[in-house]
Amino acid sequence: AALGTETNRMLFLFGWHTWLGESGRPYRFKITLTPKGLPEGGGIYVFVQRRFVFFLFPLYIGKATNFRSRLIGHERWWEAWWKRGATERHVLVIKKSADRARVEEDLIRRYQPRMNDILVPRHANDGPNNPRLRRWWKFKRMFRIPFFG
């Protein structure tokens, strides 16, 4: 019974995590600790620093057409792990390139990770580059609806 309880705890901590985008849309990521856990295909990945078991901080958000070729030996992973204390990688499989770009921008705009600098908004009127996100952003600003961020 004790072994089953420990396994359930590990799945809770290292199974899945949901990140919310600036638009408020939830994205469910698989947590991987080793290269063997990387899925086939491409999508979005997040380098994460975990503090005190439950507090997760995204350090870098990126997209890849193939997780295995991109994440094994990634040029930013050593900086994230060595200098900034990254403990794990979160991955979300997305097949279409346009969808990967939209989700990446949505997440970067929400969390503004320390190691990302291109898609981070510079001021309050800096809207998203992606047309779909931009329409939603304008709509929320027009009616003064909080943009979950």
Short mmCIF file of N, CA and C in Angstrom, two decimals:
data_model
loop_
_atom_site.label_atom_id
_atom_site.label_comp_id
_atom_site.label_asym_id
_atom_site.label_seq_id
_atom_site.Cartn_x
_atom_site.Cartn_y
_atom_site.Cartn_z
N ALA A 1 0.83 -1.20 0.00
CA ALA A 1 0.00 0.00 0.00
C ALA A 1 0.87 1.25 0.00
N ALA A 2 1.98 1.21 0.75
CA ALA A 2 2.85 2.39 0.83
C ALA A 2 3.50 2.68 -0.53
N LEU A 3 3.84 1.65 -1.29
CA LEU A 3 4.46 1.85 -2.60
C LEU A 3 3.48 2.51 -3.56
N GLY A 4 2.23 2.10 -3.55
CA GLY A 4 1.21 2.70 -4.40
C GLY A 4 0.99 4.16 -4.07
N THR A 5 1.01 4.50 -2.80
CA THR A 5 0.84 5.88 -2.38
C THR A 5 1.99 6.74 -2.88
N GLU A 6 3.22 6.24 -2.77
CA GLU A 6 4.39 6.98 -3.27
C GLU A 6 4.31 7.18 -4.77
N THR A 7 3.87 6.16 -5.52
CA THR A 7 3.74 6.28 -6.96
C THR A 7 2.70 7.33 -7.32
N ASN A 8 1.59 7.37 -6.60
CA ASN A 8 0.56 8.38 -6.86
C ASN A 8 1.09 9.78 -6.61
N ARG A 9 1.88 9.96 -5.58
CA ARG A 9 2.46 11.27 -5.31
C ARG A 9 3.40 11.70 -6.43
N MET A 10 4.20 10.77 -6.92
CA MET A 10 5.14 11.09 -7.99
C MET A 10 4.38 11.49 -9.26
N LEU A 11 3.28 10.81 -9.56
CA LEU A 11 2.49 11.18 -10.73
C LEU A 11 1.89 12.56 -10.55
N PHE A 12 1.50 12.90 -9.32
CA PHE A 12 0.94 14.21 -9.05
C PHE A 12 1.97 15.30 -9.29
N LEU A 13 3.21 15.04 -8.87
CA LEU A 13 4.26 16.04 -9.01
C LEU A 13 4.89 16.05 -10.40
N PHE A 14 4.98 14.89 -11.04
CA PHE A 14 5.71 14.82 -12.29
C PHE A 14 4.92 14.19 -13.42
N GLY A 15 3.64 14.36 -13.49
CA GLY A 15 2.84 13.80 -14.57
C GLY A 15 2.47 14.85 -15.60
N TRP A 16 1.56 15.73 -15.22
CA TRP A 16 1.05 16.76 -16.12
C TRP A 16 0.94 18.08 -15.38
N HIS A 17 1.03 19.18 -16.13
CA HIS A 17 0.81 20.50 -15.54
C HIS A 17 0.09 21.37 -16.57
N THR A 18 -0.84 22.16 -16.11
CA THR A 18 -1.58 23.05 -17.01
C THR A 18 -1.06 24.47 -16.85
N TRP A 19 -0.65 25.06 -17.97
CA TRP A 19 -0.23 26.46 -18.02
C TRP A 19 -1.34 27.24 -18.71
N LEU A 20 -1.67 28.41 -18.21
CA LEU A 20 -2.68 29.27 -18.83
C LEU A 20 -1.99 30.31 -19.70
N GLY A 21 -2.53 30.55 -20.90
CA GLY A 21 -2.00 31.59 -21.76
C GLY A 21 -2.55 32.94 -21.36
N GLU A 22 -2.06 34.01 -21.99
CA GLU A 22 -2.55 35.36 -21.71
C GLU A 22 -4.03 35.45 -22.05
N SER A 23 -4.46 34.69 -23.05
CA SER A 23 -5.87 34.69 -23.46
C SER A 23 -6.77 33.98 -22.45
N GLY A 24 -6.18 33.28 -21.48
CA GLY A 24 -6.94 32.53 -20.50
C GLY A 24 -7.13 31.07 -20.89
N ARG A 25 -6.67 30.69 -22.07
CA ARG A 25 -6.82 29.31 -22.53
C ARG A 25 -5.83 28.39 -21.80
N PRO A 26 -6.30 27.24 -21.31
CA PRO A 26 -5.39 26.31 -20.63
C PRO A 26 -4.69 25.38 -21.63
N TYR A 27 -3.42 25.09 -21.37
CA TYR A 27 -2.63 24.17 -22.18
C TYR A 27 -2.05 23.12 -21.22
N ARG A 28 -2.30 21.84 -21.49
CA ARG A 28 -1.87 20.75 -20.61
C ARG A 28 -0.56 20.15 -21.11
N PHE A 29 0.50 20.31 -20.34
CA PHE A 29 1.84 19.87 -20.70
C PHE A 29 2.21 18.60 -19.96
N LYS A 30 2.99 17.75 -20.61
CA LYS A 30 3.57 16.57 -19.98
C LYS A 30 4.91 16.98 -19.36
N ILE A 31 5.17 16.55 -18.16
CA ILE A 31 6.42 16.87 -17.47
C ILE A 31 7.43 15.77 -17.74
N THR A 32 8.61 16.14 -18.24
CA THR A 32 9.66 15.16 -18.52
C THR A 32 10.92 15.54 -17.76
N LEU A 33 11.54 14.56 -17.18
CA LEU A 33 12.78 14.79 -16.44
C LEU A 33 13.99 14.27 -17.21
N THR A 34 13.78 13.34 -18.14
CA THR A 34 14.88 12.74 -18.89
C THR A 34 14.57 12.79 -20.38
N PRO A 35 15.58 12.65 -21.24
CA PRO A 35 15.34 12.62 -22.69
C PRO A 35 14.46 11.46 -23.13
N LYS A 36 14.41 10.38 -22.35
CA LYS A 36 13.56 9.24 -22.71
C LYS A 36 12.08 9.60 -22.64
N GLY A 37 11.73 10.60 -21.86
CA GLY A 37 10.34 11.00 -21.71
C GLY A 37 9.83 11.93 -22.80
N LEU A 38 10.71 12.33 -23.73
CA LEU A 38 10.29 13.25 -24.79
C LEU A 38 9.42 12.52 -25.81
N PRO A 39 8.27 13.10 -26.16
CA PRO A 39 7.40 12.45 -27.15
C PRO A 39 7.92 12.65 -28.57
N GLU A 40 7.36 11.89 -29.50
CA GLU A 40 7.69 12.06 -30.91
C GLU A 40 6.96 13.30 -31.43
N GLY A 41 7.49 13.91 -32.47
CA GLY A 41 6.83 15.07 -33.07
C GLY A 41 7.31 16.36 -32.48
N GLY A 42 6.55 17.42 -32.76
CA GLY A 42 6.94 18.75 -32.32
C GLY A 42 5.85 19.41 -31.50
N GLY A 43 6.17 20.62 -31.02
CA GLY A 43 5.22 21.37 -30.23
C GLY A 43 5.90 22.45 -29.43
N ILE A 44 5.39 22.69 -28.24
CA ILE A 44 5.89 23.73 -27.35
C ILE A 44 6.59 23.07 -26.16
N TYR A 45 7.69 23.69 -25.71
CA TYR A 45 8.38 23.20 -24.52
C TYR A 45 8.64 24.36 -23.57
N VAL A 46 8.71 24.04 -22.29
CA VAL A 46 8.95 25.05 -21.26
C VAL A 46 10.04 24.50 -20.33
N PHE A 47 11.09 25.30 -20.10
CA PHE A 47 12.08 24.98 -19.08
C PHE A 47 11.56 25.57 -17.78
N VAL A 48 11.43 24.73 -16.75
CA VAL A 48 10.74 25.12 -15.53
C VAL A 48 11.65 24.99 -14.31
N GLN A 49 11.53 25.96 -13.42
CA GLN A 49 12.18 25.89 -12.11
C GLN A 49 11.09 25.59 -11.10
N ARG A 50 11.25 24.50 -10.36
CA ARG A 50 10.28 24.12 -9.32
C ARG A 50 10.87 24.48 -7.97
N ARG A 51 10.09 25.24 -7.18
CA ARG A 51 10.53 25.62 -5.83
C ARG A 51 9.52 25.10 -4.82
N PHE A 52 10.01 24.53 -3.75
CA PHE A 52 9.16 24.05 -2.66
C PHE A 52 8.05 23.14 -3.17
N VAL A 53 8.34 22.28 -4.07
CA VAL A 53 7.50 21.24 -4.63
C VAL A 53 6.36 21.78 -5.50
N PHE A 54 5.60 22.77 -5.04
CA PHE A 54 4.39 23.18 -5.74
C PHE A 54 4.53 24.44 -6.58
N PHE A 55 5.55 25.25 -6.39
CA PHE A 55 5.67 26.53 -7.08
C PHE A 55 6.51 26.35 -8.34
N LEU A 56 5.90 26.57 -9.48
CA LEU A 56 6.56 26.39 -10.77
C LEU A 56 6.76 27.74 -11.45
N PHE A 57 7.98 27.98 -11.95
CA PHE A 57 8.31 29.22 -12.63
C PHE A 57 8.88 28.91 -14.00
N PRO A 58 8.23 29.35 -15.08
CA PRO A 58 8.79 29.11 -16.42
C PRO A 58 9.99 30.01 -16.66
N LEU A 59 11.10 29.42 -17.09
CA LEU A 59 12.31 30.19 -17.37
C LEU A 59 12.46 30.47 -18.86
N TYR A 60 12.02 29.54 -19.70
CA TYR A 60 12.16 29.69 -21.15
C TYR A 60 11.03 28.93 -21.83
N ILE A 61 10.40 29.53 -22.82
CA ILE A 61 9.33 28.90 -23.59
C ILE A 61 9.76 28.92 -25.05
N GLY A 62 9.69 27.77 -25.71
CA GLY A 62 10.10 27.69 -27.11
C GLY A 62 9.24 26.69 -27.87
N LYS A 63 9.47 26.65 -29.19
CA LYS A 63 8.74 25.70 -30.03
C LYS A 63 9.75 24.86 -30.80
N ALA A 64 9.33 23.65 -31.18
CA ALA A 64 10.21 22.73 -31.89
C ALA A 64 9.40 21.92 -32.89
N THR A 65 10.00 21.62 -34.03
CA THR A 65 9.35 20.73 -34.99
C THR A 65 9.61 19.28 -34.63
N ASN A 66 10.70 19.01 -33.89
CA ASN A 66 11.01 17.67 -33.41
C ASN A 66 11.64 17.82 -32.03
N PHE A 67 10.94 17.32 -31.00
CA PHE A 67 11.43 17.48 -29.63
C PHE A 67 12.78 16.84 -29.40
N ARG A 68 12.98 15.65 -29.91
CA ARG A 68 14.24 14.94 -29.63
C ARG A 68 15.45 15.67 -30.21
N SER A 69 15.34 16.13 -31.45
CA SER A 69 16.49 16.82 -32.04
C SER A 69 16.69 18.21 -31.45
N ARG A 70 15.62 18.85 -30.97
CA ARG A 70 15.72 20.20 -30.44
C ARG A 70 16.14 20.22 -28.97
N LEU A 71 15.57 19.36 -28.17
CA LEU A 71 15.79 19.46 -26.73
C LEU A 71 17.01 18.72 -26.21
N ILE A 72 17.46 17.69 -26.91
CA ILE A 72 18.67 17.00 -26.46
C ILE A 72 19.86 17.85 -26.89
N GLY A 73 20.52 18.44 -25.93
CA GLY A 73 21.64 19.34 -26.22
C GLY A 73 21.21 20.74 -26.60
N HIS A 74 20.04 21.19 -26.13
CA HIS A 74 19.53 22.53 -26.43
C HIS A 74 20.51 23.58 -25.92
N GLU A 75 20.74 24.63 -26.71
CA GLU A 75 21.75 25.63 -26.35
C GLU A 75 21.36 26.44 -25.12
N ARG A 76 20.08 26.57 -24.80
CA ARG A 76 19.66 27.36 -23.64
C ARG A 76 19.45 26.50 -22.38
N TRP A 77 19.40 25.16 -22.54
CA TRP A 77 19.14 24.30 -21.38
C TRP A 77 20.24 24.42 -20.34
N TRP A 78 21.50 24.50 -20.76
CA TRP A 78 22.59 24.55 -19.78
C TRP A 78 22.53 25.85 -18.98
N GLU A 79 22.19 26.94 -19.64
CA GLU A 79 22.02 28.20 -18.91
C GLU A 79 20.84 28.10 -17.94
N ALA A 80 19.73 27.53 -18.41
CA ALA A 80 18.54 27.39 -17.56
C ALA A 80 18.83 26.48 -16.38
N TRP A 81 19.54 25.39 -16.62
CA TRP A 81 19.80 24.42 -15.55
C TRP A 81 20.90 24.91 -14.60
N TRP A 82 22.02 25.37 -15.15
CA TRP A 82 23.17 25.71 -14.35
C TRP A 82 23.03 27.06 -13.65
N LYS A 83 22.62 28.09 -14.38
CA LYS A 83 22.56 29.44 -13.81
C LYS A 83 21.23 29.76 -13.14
N ARG A 84 20.13 29.24 -13.69
CA ARG A 84 18.82 29.66 -13.22
C ARG A 84 18.06 28.59 -12.45
N GLY A 85 18.61 27.40 -12.35
CA GLY A 85 18.02 26.36 -11.51
C GLY A 85 16.85 25.61 -12.10
N ALA A 86 16.81 25.43 -13.42
CA ALA A 86 15.73 24.66 -14.04
C ALA A 86 15.79 23.22 -13.56
N THR A 87 14.64 22.65 -13.28
CA THR A 87 14.59 21.29 -12.76
C THR A 87 13.92 20.31 -13.72
N GLU A 88 13.14 20.81 -14.66
CA GLU A 88 12.40 19.90 -15.55
C GLU A 88 11.99 20.61 -16.84
N ARG A 89 11.55 19.80 -17.79
CA ARG A 89 11.03 20.30 -19.07
C ARG A 89 9.57 19.89 -19.18
N HIS A 90 8.74 20.80 -19.63
CA HIS A 90 7.34 20.49 -19.90
C HIS A 90 7.15 20.54 -21.41
N VAL A 91 6.45 19.57 -21.98
CA VAL A 91 6.25 19.52 -23.43
C VAL A 91 4.77 19.34 -23.76
N LEU A 92 4.36 19.97 -24.85
CA LEU A 92 3.00 19.89 -25.36
C LEU A 92 3.09 19.61 -26.85
N VAL A 93 2.56 18.49 -27.30
CA VAL A 93 2.62 18.12 -28.72
C VAL A 93 1.57 18.92 -29.49
N ILE A 94 2.03 19.65 -30.52
CA ILE A 94 1.15 20.41 -31.41
C ILE A 94 1.64 20.15 -32.83
N LYS A 95 0.77 19.69 -33.70
CA LYS A 95 1.19 19.28 -35.04
C LYS A 95 1.40 20.43 -36.01
N LYS A 96 0.50 21.43 -36.02
CA LYS A 96 0.58 22.51 -37.00
C LYS A 96 1.54 23.61 -36.56
N SER A 97 2.33 24.09 -37.51
CA SER A 97 3.33 25.13 -37.22
C SER A 97 2.65 26.44 -36.78
N ALA A 98 1.55 26.81 -37.42
CA ALA A 98 0.85 28.05 -37.07
C ALA A 98 0.31 27.99 -35.64
N ASP A 99 -0.20 26.83 -35.26
CA ASP A 99 -0.71 26.67 -33.89
C ASP A 99 0.42 26.73 -32.87
N ARG A 100 1.59 26.17 -33.22
CA ARG A 100 2.74 26.24 -32.31
C ARG A 100 3.14 27.70 -32.06
N ALA A 101 3.18 28.51 -33.12
CA ALA A 101 3.56 29.92 -32.98
C ALA A 101 2.54 30.67 -32.12
N ARG A 102 1.26 30.39 -32.31
CA ARG A 102 0.20 31.06 -31.54
C ARG A 102 0.29 30.71 -30.05
N VAL A 103 0.44 29.42 -29.75
CA VAL A 103 0.51 28.98 -28.35
C VAL A 103 1.78 29.51 -27.69
N GLU A 104 2.90 29.49 -28.40
CA GLU A 104 4.15 30.01 -27.84
C GLU A 104 3.99 31.48 -27.46
N GLU A 105 3.43 32.28 -28.36
CA GLU A 105 3.26 33.71 -28.07
C GLU A 105 2.28 33.92 -26.91
N ASP A 106 1.20 33.15 -26.87
CA ASP A 106 0.21 33.27 -25.81
C ASP A 106 0.86 33.02 -24.44
N LEU A 107 1.68 31.98 -24.35
CA LEU A 107 2.33 31.66 -23.08
C LEU A 107 3.42 32.67 -22.72
N ILE A 108 4.21 33.10 -23.68
CA ILE A 108 5.28 34.07 -23.40
C ILE A 108 4.69 35.39 -22.92
N ARG A 109 3.61 35.83 -23.55
CA ARG A 109 2.99 37.08 -23.14
C ARG A 109 2.42 36.99 -21.72
N ARG A 110 1.94 35.82 -21.33
CA ARG A 110 1.38 35.65 -19.98
C ARG A 110 2.47 35.62 -18.91
N TYR A 111 3.49 34.79 -19.11
CA TYR A 111 4.47 34.54 -18.06
C TYR A 111 5.73 35.38 -18.16
N GLN A 112 6.04 35.91 -19.32
CA GLN A 112 7.23 36.74 -19.54
C GLN A 112 8.48 36.12 -18.90
N PRO A 113 8.87 34.93 -19.39
CA PRO A 113 10.02 34.24 -18.79
C PRO A 113 11.31 35.05 -18.91
N ARG A 114 12.19 34.87 -17.94
CA ARG A 114 13.45 35.63 -17.90
C ARG A 114 14.34 35.40 -19.11
N MET A 115 14.31 34.20 -19.67
CA MET A 115 15.22 33.87 -20.77
C MET A 115 14.62 34.15 -22.15
N ASN A 116 13.34 34.50 -22.23
CA ASN A 116 12.73 34.91 -23.49
C ASN A 116 12.74 36.43 -23.54
N ASP A 117 13.05 36.98 -24.71
CA ASP A 117 13.03 38.44 -24.79
C ASP A 117 12.35 38.96 -26.05
N ILE A 118 12.02 38.12 -27.01
CA ILE A 118 11.49 38.61 -28.28
C ILE A 118 9.98 38.89 -28.22
N LEU A 119 9.18 37.96 -27.74
CA LEU A 119 7.73 38.11 -27.76
C LEU A 119 7.15 38.72 -26.49
N VAL A 120 7.99 39.15 -25.56
CA VAL A 120 7.52 39.75 -24.31
C VAL A 120 6.99 41.15 -24.60
N PRO A 121 5.76 41.49 -24.14
CA PRO A 121 5.23 42.84 -24.39
C PRO A 121 6.06 43.89 -23.66
N ARG A 122 6.30 45.00 -24.35
CA ARG A 122 7.14 46.07 -23.78
C ARG A 122 6.33 47.11 -23.00
N HIS A 123 5.04 47.28 -23.33
CA HIS A 123 4.18 48.23 -22.62
C HIS A 123 2.73 47.77 -22.74
N ALA A 124 1.81 48.48 -22.11
CA ALA A 124 0.41 48.05 -22.03
C ALA A 124 -0.28 48.00 -23.40
N ASN A 125 0.13 48.82 -24.36
CA ASN A 125 -0.51 48.86 -25.67
C ASN A 125 0.16 47.95 -26.69
N ASP A 126 1.10 47.15 -26.26
CA ASP A 126 1.82 46.24 -27.16
C ASP A 126 1.00 44.96 -27.34
N GLY A 127 0.25 44.90 -28.44
CA GLY A 127 -0.63 43.76 -28.70
C GLY A 127 0.12 42.57 -29.26
N PRO A 128 -0.53 41.39 -29.26
CA PRO A 128 0.10 40.19 -29.81
C PRO A 128 0.35 40.29 -31.31
N ASN A 129 1.36 39.58 -31.80
CA ASN A 129 1.66 39.53 -33.23
C ASN A 129 0.72 38.60 -33.97
N ASN A 130 0.30 37.52 -33.33
CA ASN A 130 -0.58 36.54 -33.95
C ASN A 130 -1.97 37.15 -34.16
N PRO A 131 -2.52 37.08 -35.40
CA PRO A 131 -3.82 37.71 -35.67
C PRO A 131 -4.96 37.20 -34.79
N ARG A 132 -4.98 35.92 -34.52
CA ARG A 132 -6.05 35.35 -33.69
C ARG A 132 -5.97 35.86 -32.25
N LEU A 133 -4.77 35.89 -31.70
CA LEU A 133 -4.59 36.42 -30.35
C LEU A 133 -4.87 37.91 -30.31
N ARG A 134 -4.47 38.61 -31.38
CA ARG A 134 -4.66 40.06 -31.44
C ARG A 134 -6.15 40.44 -31.42
N ARG A 135 -6.99 39.70 -32.15
CA ARG A 135 -8.44 39.97 -32.14
C ARG A 135 -9.01 39.82 -30.74
N TRP A 136 -8.64 38.76 -30.04
CA TRP A 136 -9.11 38.53 -28.68
C TRP A 136 -8.61 39.63 -27.74
N TRP A 137 -7.37 40.04 -27.90
CA TRP A 137 -6.77 41.08 -27.07
C TRP A 137 -7.51 42.41 -27.27
N LYS A 138 -7.80 42.77 -28.52
CA LYS A 138 -8.53 44.02 -28.81
C LYS A 138 -9.94 43.97 -28.25
N PHE A 139 -10.61 42.82 -28.39
CA PHE A 139 -11.96 42.66 -27.88
C PHE A 139 -11.99 42.88 -26.37
N LYS A 140 -11.08 42.29 -25.65
CA LYS A 140 -11.03 42.43 -24.20
C LYS A 140 -10.71 43.87 -23.78
N ARG A 141 -9.84 44.53 -24.53
CA ARG A 141 -9.51 45.92 -24.21
C ARG A 141 -10.70 46.84 -24.47
N MET A 142 -11.48 46.54 -25.53
CA MET A 142 -12.62 47.37 -25.88
C MET A 142 -13.67 47.36 -24.77
N PHE A 143 -13.89 46.22 -24.15
CA PHE A 143 -14.89 46.10 -23.10
C PHE A 143 -14.31 46.10 -21.70
N ARG A 144 -13.02 46.42 -21.60
CA ARG A 144 -12.33 46.51 -20.32
C ARG A 144 -12.39 45.20 -19.52
N ILE A 145 -12.36 44.08 -20.23
CA ILE A 145 -12.36 42.78 -19.57
C ILE A 145 -10.92 42.47 -19.20
N PRO A 146 -10.66 42.07 -17.95
CA PRO A 146 -9.27 41.73 -17.59
C PRO A 146 -8.73 40.63 -18.47
N PHE A 147 -7.46 40.76 -18.86
CA PHE A 147 -6.86 39.82 -19.81
C PHE A 147 -6.06 38.75 -19.08
N PHE A 148 -6.49 38.33 -17.91
CA PHE A 148 -5.86 37.23 -17.16
C PHE A 148 -4.35 37.38 -17.08
N GLY A 149 -3.83 38.51 -16.80
CA GLY A 149 -2.39 38.62 -16.78
C GLY A 149 -1.85 39.59 -15.88
#
